[in-house]
Short mmCIF file of C-alpha atoms in Angstrom, two decimals:
data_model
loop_
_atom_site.label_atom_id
_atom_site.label_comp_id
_atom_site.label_asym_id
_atom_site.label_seq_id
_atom_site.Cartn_x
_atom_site.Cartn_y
_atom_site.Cartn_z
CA UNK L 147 -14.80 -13.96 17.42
CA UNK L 148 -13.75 -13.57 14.17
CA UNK L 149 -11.27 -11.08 14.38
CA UNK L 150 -9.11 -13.86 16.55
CA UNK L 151 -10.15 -16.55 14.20
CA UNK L 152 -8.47 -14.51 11.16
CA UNK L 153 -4.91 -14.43 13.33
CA UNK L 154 -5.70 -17.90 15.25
CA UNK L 155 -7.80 -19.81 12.35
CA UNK L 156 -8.36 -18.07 9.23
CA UNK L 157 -10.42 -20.90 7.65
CA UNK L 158 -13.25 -20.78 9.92
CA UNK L 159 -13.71 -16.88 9.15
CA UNK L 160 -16.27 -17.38 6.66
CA UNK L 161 -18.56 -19.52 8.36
CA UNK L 162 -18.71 -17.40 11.45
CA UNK L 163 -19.47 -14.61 9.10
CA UNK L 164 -21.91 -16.98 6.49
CA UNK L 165 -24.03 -18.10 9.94
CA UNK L 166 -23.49 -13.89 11.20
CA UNK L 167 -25.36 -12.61 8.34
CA UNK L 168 -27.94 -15.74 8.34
CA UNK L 169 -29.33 -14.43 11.92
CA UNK L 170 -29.76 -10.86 10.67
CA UNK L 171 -31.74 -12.29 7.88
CA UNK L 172 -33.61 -14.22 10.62
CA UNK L 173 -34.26 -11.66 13.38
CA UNK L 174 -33.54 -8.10 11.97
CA UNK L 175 -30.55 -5.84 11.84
CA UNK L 176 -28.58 -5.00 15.34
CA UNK L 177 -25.53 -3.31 15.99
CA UNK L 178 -24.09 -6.77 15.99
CA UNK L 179 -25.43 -7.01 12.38
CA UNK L 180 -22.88 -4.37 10.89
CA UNK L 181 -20.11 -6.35 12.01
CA UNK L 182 -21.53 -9.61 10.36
CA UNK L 183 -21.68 -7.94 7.32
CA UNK L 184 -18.79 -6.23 7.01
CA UNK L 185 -16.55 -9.28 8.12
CA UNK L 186 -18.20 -11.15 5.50
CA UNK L 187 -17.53 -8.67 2.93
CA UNK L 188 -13.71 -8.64 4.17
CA UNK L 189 -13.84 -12.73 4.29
CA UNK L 190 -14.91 -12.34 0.41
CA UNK L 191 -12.50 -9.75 -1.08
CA UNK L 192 -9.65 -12.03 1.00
CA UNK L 193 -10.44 -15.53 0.53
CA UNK L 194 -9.55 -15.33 -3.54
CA UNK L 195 -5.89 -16.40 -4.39
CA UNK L 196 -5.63 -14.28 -7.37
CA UNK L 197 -6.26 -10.31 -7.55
CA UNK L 198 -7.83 -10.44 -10.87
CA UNK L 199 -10.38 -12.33 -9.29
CA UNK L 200 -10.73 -10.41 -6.53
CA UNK L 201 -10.72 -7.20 -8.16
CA UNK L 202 -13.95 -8.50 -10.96
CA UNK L 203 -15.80 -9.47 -7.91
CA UNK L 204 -15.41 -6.68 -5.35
CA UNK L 205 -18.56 -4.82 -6.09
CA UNK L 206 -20.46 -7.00 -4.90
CA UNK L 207 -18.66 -7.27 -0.85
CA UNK L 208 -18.24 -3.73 -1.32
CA UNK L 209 -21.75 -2.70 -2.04
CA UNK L 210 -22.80 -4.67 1.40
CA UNK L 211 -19.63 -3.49 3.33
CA UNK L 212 -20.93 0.13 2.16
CA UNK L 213 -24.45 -0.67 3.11
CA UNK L 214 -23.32 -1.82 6.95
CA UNK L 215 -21.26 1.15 7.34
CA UNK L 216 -24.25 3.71 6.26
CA UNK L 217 -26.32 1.79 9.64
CA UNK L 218 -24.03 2.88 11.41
CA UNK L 219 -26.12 6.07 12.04
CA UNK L 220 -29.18 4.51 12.98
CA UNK L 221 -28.52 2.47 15.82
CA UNK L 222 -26.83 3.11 18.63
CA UNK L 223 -22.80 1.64 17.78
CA UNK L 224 -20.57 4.02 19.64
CA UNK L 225 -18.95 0.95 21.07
CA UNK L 226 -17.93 -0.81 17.72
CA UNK L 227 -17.23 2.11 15.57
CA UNK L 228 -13.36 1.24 15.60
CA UNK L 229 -13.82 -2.43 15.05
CA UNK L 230 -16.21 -1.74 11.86
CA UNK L 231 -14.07 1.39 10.82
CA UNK L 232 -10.99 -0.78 11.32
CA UNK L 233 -12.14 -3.96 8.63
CA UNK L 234 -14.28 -1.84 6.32
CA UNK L 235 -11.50 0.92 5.74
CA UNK L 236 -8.77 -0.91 6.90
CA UNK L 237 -9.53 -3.97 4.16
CA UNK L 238 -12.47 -3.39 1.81
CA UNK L 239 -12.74 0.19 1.05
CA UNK L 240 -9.13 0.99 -1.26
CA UNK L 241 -10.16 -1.42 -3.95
CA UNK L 242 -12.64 1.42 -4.72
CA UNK L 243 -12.78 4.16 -2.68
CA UNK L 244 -9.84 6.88 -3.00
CA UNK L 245 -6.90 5.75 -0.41
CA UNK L 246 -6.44 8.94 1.22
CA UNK L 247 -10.02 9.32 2.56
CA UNK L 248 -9.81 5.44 3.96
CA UNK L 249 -6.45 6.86 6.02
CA UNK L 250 -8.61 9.42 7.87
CA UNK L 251 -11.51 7.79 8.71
CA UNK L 252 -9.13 5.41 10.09
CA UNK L 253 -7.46 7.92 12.28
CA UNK L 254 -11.31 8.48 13.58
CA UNK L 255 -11.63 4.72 13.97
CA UNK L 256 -8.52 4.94 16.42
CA UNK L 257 -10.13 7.63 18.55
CA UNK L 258 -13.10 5.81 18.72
CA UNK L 259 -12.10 2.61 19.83
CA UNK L 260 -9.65 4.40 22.46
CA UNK L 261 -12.44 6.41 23.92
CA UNK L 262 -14.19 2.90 24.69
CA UNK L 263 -11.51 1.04 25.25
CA UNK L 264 -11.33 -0.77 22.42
CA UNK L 265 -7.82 -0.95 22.38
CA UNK L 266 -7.55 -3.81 20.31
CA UNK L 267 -9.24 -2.38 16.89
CA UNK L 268 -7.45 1.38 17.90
CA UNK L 269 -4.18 -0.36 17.52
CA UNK L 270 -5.58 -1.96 14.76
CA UNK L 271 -6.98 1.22 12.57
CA UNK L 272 -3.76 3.33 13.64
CA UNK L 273 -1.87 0.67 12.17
CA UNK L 274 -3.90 0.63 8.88
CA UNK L 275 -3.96 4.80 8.95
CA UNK L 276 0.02 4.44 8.48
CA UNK L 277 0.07 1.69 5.82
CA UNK L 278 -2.80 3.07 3.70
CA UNK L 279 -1.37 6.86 4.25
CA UNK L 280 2.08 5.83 3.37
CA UNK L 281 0.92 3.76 0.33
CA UNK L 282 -1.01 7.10 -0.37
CA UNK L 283 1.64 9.39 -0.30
CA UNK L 284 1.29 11.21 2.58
CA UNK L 285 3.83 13.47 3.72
CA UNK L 286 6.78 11.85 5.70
CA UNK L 287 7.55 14.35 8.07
CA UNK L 288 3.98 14.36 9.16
CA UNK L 289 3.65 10.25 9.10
CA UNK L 290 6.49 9.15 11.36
CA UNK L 291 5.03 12.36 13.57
CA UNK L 292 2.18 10.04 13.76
CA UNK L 293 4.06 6.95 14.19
CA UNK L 294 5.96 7.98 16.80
CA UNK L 295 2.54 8.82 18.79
CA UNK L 296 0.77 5.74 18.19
CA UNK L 297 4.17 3.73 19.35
CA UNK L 298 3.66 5.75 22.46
CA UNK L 299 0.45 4.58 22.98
CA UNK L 300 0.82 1.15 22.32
CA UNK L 301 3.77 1.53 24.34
CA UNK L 302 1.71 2.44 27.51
CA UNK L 303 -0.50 -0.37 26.83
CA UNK L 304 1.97 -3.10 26.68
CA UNK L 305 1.08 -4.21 23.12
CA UNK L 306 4.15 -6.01 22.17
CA UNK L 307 2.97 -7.29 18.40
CA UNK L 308 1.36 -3.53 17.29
CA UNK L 309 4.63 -1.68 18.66
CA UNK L 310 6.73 -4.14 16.13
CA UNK L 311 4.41 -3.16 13.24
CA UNK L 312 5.01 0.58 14.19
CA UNK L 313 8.74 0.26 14.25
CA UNK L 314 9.08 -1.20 11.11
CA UNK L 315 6.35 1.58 9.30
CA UNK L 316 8.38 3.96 11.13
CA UNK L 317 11.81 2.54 9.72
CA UNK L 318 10.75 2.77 6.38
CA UNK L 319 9.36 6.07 6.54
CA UNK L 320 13.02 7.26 8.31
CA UNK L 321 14.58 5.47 5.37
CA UNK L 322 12.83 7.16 2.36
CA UNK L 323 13.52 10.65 4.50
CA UNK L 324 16.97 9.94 4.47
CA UNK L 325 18.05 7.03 3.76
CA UNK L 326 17.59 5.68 7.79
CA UNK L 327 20.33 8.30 8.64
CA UNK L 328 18.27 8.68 12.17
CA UNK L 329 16.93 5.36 12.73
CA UNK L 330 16.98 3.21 15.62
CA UNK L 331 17.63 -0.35 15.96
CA UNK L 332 14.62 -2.24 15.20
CA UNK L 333 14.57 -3.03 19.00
CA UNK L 334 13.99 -7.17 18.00
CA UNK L 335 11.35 -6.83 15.27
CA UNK L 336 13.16 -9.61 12.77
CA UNK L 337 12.70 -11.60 16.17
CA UNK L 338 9.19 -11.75 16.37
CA UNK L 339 8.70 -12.25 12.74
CA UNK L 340 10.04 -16.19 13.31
CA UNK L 341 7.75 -18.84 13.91
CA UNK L 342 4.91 -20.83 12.22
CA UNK L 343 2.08 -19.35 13.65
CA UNK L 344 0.06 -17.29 11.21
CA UNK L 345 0.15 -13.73 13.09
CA UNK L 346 4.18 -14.63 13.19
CA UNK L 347 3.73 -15.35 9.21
CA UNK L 348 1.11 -12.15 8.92
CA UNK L 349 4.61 -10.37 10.57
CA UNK L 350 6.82 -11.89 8.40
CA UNK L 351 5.04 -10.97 5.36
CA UNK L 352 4.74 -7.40 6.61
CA UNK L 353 8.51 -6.81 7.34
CA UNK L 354 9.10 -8.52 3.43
CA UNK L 355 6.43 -5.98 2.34
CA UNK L 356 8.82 -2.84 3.53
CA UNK L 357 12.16 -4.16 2.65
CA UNK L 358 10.81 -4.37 -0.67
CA UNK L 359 9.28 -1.07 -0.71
CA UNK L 360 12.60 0.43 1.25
CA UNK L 361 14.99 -1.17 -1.68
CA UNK L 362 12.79 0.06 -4.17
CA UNK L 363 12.75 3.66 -3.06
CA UNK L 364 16.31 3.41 -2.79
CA UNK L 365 17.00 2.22 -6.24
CA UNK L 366 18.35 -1.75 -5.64
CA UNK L 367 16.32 -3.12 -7.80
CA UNK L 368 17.54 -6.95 -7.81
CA UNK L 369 16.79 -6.46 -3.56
CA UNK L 370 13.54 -5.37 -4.73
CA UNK L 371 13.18 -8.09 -6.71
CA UNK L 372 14.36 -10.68 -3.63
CA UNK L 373 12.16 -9.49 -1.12
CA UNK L 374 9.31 -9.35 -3.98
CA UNK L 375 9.63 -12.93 -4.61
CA UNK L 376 9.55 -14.09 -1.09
CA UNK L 377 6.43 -12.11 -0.53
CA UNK L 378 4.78 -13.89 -3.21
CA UNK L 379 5.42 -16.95 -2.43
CA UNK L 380 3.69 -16.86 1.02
CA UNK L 381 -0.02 -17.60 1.08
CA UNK L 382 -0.95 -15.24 3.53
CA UNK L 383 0.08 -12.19 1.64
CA UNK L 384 -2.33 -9.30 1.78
CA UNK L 385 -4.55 -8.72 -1.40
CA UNK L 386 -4.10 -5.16 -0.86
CA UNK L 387 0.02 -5.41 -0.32
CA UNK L 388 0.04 -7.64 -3.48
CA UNK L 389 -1.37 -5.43 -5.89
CA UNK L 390 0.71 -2.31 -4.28
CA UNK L 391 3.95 -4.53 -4.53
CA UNK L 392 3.17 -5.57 -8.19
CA UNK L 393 2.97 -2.00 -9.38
CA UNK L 394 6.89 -1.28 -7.99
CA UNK L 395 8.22 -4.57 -8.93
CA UNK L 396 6.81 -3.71 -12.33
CA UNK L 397 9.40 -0.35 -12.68
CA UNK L 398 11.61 -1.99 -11.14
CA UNK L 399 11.80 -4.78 -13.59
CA UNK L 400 13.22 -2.48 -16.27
CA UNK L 401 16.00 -1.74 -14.31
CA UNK L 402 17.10 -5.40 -14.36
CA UNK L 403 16.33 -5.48 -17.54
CA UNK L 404 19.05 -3.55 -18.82
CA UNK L 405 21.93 -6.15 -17.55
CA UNK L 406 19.55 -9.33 -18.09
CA UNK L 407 16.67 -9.79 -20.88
CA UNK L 408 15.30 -13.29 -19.60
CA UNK L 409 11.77 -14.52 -20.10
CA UNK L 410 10.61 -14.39 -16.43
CA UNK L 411 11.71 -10.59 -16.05
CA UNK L 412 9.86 -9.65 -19.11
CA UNK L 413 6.86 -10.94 -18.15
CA UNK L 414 6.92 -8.97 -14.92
CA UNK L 415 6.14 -6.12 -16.37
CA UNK L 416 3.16 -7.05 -18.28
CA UNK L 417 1.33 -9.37 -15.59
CA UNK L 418 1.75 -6.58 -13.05
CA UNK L 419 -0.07 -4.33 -16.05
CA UNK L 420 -2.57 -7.24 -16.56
CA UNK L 421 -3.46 -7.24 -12.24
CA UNK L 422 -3.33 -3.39 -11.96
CA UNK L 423 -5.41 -2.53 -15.26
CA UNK L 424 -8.60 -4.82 -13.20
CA UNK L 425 -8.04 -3.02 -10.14
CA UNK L 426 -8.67 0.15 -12.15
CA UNK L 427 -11.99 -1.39 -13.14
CA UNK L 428 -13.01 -0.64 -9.42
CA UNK L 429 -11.11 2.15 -8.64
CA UNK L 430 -9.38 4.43 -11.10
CA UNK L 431 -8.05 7.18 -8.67
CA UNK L 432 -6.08 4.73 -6.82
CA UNK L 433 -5.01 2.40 -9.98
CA UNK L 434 -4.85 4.15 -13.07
CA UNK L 435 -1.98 6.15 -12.70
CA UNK L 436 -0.05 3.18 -12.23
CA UNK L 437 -0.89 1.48 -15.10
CA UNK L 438 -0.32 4.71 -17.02
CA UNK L 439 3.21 4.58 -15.61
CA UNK L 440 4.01 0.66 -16.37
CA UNK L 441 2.66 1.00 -19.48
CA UNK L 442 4.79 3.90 -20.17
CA UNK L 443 7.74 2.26 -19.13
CA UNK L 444 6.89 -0.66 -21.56
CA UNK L 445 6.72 1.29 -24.77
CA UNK L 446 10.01 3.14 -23.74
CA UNK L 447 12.07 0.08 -23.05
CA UNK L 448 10.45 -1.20 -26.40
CA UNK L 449 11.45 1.88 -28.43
CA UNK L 450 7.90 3.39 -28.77
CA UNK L 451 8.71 6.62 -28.25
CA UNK L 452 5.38 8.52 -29.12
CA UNK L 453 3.93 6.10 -26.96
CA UNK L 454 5.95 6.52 -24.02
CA UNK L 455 5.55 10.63 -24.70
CA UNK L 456 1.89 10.45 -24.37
CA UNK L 457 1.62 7.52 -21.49
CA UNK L 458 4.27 9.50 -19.02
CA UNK L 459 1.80 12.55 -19.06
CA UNK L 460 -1.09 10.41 -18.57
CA UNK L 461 0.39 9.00 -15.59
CA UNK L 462 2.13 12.16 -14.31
CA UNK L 463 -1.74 13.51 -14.62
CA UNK L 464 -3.44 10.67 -12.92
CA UNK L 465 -1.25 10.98 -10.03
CA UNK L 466 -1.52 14.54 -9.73
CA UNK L 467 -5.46 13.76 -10.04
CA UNK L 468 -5.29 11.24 -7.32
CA UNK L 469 -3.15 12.97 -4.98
CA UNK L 470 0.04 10.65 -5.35
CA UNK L 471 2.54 13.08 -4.86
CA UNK L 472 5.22 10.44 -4.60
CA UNK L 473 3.93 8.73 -7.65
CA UNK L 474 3.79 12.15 -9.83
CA UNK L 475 7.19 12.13 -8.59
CA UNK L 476 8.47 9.29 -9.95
CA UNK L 477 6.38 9.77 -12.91
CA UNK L 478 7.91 12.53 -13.49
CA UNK L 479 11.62 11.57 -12.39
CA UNK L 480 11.34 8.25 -14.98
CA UNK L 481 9.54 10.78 -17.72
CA UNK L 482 12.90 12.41 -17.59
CA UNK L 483 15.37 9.40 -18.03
CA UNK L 484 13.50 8.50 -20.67
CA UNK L 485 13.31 12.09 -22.27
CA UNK L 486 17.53 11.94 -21.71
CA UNK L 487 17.74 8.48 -23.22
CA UNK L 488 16.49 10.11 -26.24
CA UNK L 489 18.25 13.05 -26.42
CA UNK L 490 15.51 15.64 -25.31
CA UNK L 491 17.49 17.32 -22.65
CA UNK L 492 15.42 20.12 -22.47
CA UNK L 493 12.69 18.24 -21.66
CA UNK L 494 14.27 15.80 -19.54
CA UNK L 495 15.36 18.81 -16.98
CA UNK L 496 11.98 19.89 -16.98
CA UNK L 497 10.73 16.91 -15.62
CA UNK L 498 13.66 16.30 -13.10
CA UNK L 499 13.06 19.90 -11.90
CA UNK L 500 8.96 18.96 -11.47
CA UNK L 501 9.99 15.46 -9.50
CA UNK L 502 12.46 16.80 -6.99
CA UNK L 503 9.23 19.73 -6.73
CA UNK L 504 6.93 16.57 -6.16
CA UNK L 505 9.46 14.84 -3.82
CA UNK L 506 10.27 17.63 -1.77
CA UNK L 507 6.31 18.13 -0.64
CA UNK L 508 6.30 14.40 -0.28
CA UNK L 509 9.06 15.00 2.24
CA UNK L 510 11.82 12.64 0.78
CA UNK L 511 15.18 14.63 1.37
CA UNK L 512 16.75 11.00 -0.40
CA UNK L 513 14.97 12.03 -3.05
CA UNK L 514 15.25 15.12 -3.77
CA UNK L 515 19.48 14.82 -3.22
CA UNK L 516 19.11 12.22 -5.54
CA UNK L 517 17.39 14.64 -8.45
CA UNK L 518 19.82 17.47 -7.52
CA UNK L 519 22.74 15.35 -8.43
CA UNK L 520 20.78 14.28 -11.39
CA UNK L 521 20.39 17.82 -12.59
CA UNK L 522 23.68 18.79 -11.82
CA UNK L 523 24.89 16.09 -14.21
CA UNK L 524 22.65 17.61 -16.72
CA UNK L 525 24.29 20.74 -16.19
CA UNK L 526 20.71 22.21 -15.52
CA UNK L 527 19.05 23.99 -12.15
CA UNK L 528 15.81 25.18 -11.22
CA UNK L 529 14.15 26.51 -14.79
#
């Protein structure tokens, strides 16, 4: 019931969940029980409007989330293992668990809830696998290998709304392979994102998500900055999606920068710092290398050189650490720029030569081109 009341009516979520967790307190834990809990957690780390608040409260939602997961193995749940895997890994467990471990338990949610028919929280865990694995850096290649089999799928079961989410995840994983050299019309997508209904706003806000994340990757940073500010300004914005989005409109803010010094674009910067340095509180592997990068970024733009020397390594090492791959990448890709800017050419073709390393496992051809014509500039190769 309250999986349909989040798409049909989101404000009666927590009640269902409140009175949920008020019979297991009454007549004992059941399979049924698990679910209470974890929805409740997910109604708590969602209902907050602003991520620092989220992000200073989520031990608590994800202490019980944890809890309902771990009872899992002692009662007999075959039959809502992909509905609980779905909302606990799918929504609660990134703020604090590492990314890359919530993508493949998600990939075992989708089994589960095929093998017992549960198509509706398969679709739903495959769906998170790709987001949370492409947020994570997984390879490319191997992602839209993926994509294309769970748009199969859904494809054989007639789900109309999951096969648009998988064409647009698959879009923007064709796009930062090549630029979207091999992709396919988006077969009505932008269609189905029109309409006042929340799952058509959920859509909308999804589709906003990637074009912001597609324009960022390819280096149009005032698109970036459009599609940003649109996803903001809707109210049903994933926490999640918000703090990810923060982090590239953050870089991407120094890019505008350069042609226009106003007030608002400054402070980009430094609130997305503020948000992503809390998030770290709870989970350092997925955060910390970001705010090691932003902050980097800051002290260059502001001539703090030593600074900026000792914050790019940080972050280049945090991602590393964390498994980023595309993150060490562009740690490593902005390390040089700023190591050209101040005349350290040596060291700025060493770090161009470790990001198109970085970008080629991530599986970005875009990418790496984009390095190689960097480096050729430089008048430098592979040292």
């Amino acid at each position: 019931m309250t999986i349909v009341a989040y798409f049909v009516k989101p404000e009666v979520v927590l009640p269902i969940c409140c009175r949920m967790v008020e019979l297991t307190l009454a007549h004992g834990v059941t399979k049924h029980s698990v679910m209470g809990l974890v929805q409740y957690s997910a109604a708590l780390c969602q209902r907050s409007r602003h991520i620092t608040e989220i992000t200073s409260h989520v031990q608590a939602p994800f202490a019980i989330a944890k809890l309902a997961i771990s009872l899992l193995d002692r009662i007999e749940s075959s039959d809502i293992i992909g509905r609980a895997y779905f909302i606990y890994y799918g929504l609660i467990a990134h703020y604090a668990e590492p990314i890359q471990s919530c993508g493949k338990w998600l990939s075992k949610g989708f089994e589960a809830g095929l093998s017992n028919g549960d198509t509706f929280s398969a679709f739903f865990c495959a769906n998170h696998h790709i987001r949370l694995s492409l947020i994570g850096g997984g390879n490319l290649s191997t992602l839209l290998r993926e994509s294309d089999y769970y748009l199969s799928v859904v494809e054989q079961h007639g789900n109309i709304v999951s096969k648009r989410f998988f064409m647009m995840y698959r879009q923007t994983i064709r796009v930062l392979i090549d630029k979207g050299a091999s992709n396919q019309n988006d077969d009505g997508a932008n269609e189905l994102c029109q309409g006042d209904s929340f799952s058509h706003k959920r859509m909308a806000e999804t589709m906003n998500f990637h074009k912001a994340l597609q324009s960022f990757w390819l280096g149009y940073a005032e698109r970036c900055h459009h599609y940003v500010l649109k996803l903001l300004q809707t109210n049903v914005i994933g926490r999640h999606h918000r703090l990810i989005i923060l982090f590239y409109h953050g870089i991407s803010s120094f890019t505008m920068l350069k042609r226009q010094r106003t007030s608002k674009i400054q402070q980009i910067p430094k609130e997305a710092i503020a948000n992503l340095r809390a998030a770290a509180k709870d989970s350092k592997w997925n955060y910390g290398n970001k705010v090691h990068l932003l902050e980097a970024e800051l002290s260059s733009h502001e001539g703090r050189n030593e600074d900026a020397n000792s914050l790019y390594a940080a972050a280049i090492i945090a991602s590393r650490s964390s498994r980023f791959v595309h993150e060490q990448g562009l740690a490593c890709e902005l390390a040089g720029f700023h190591y050209k800017k101040i005349g350290d050419l040596q060291r700025a073709l060493g770090f161009f030569n470790q990001a198109k390393s970085c970008y080629a496992e991530w599986g970005s051809e875009m990418k790496v081109e984009g390095i190689t014509r960097q480096l050729a500039f430089l008048g430098g190769g592979e040292i």
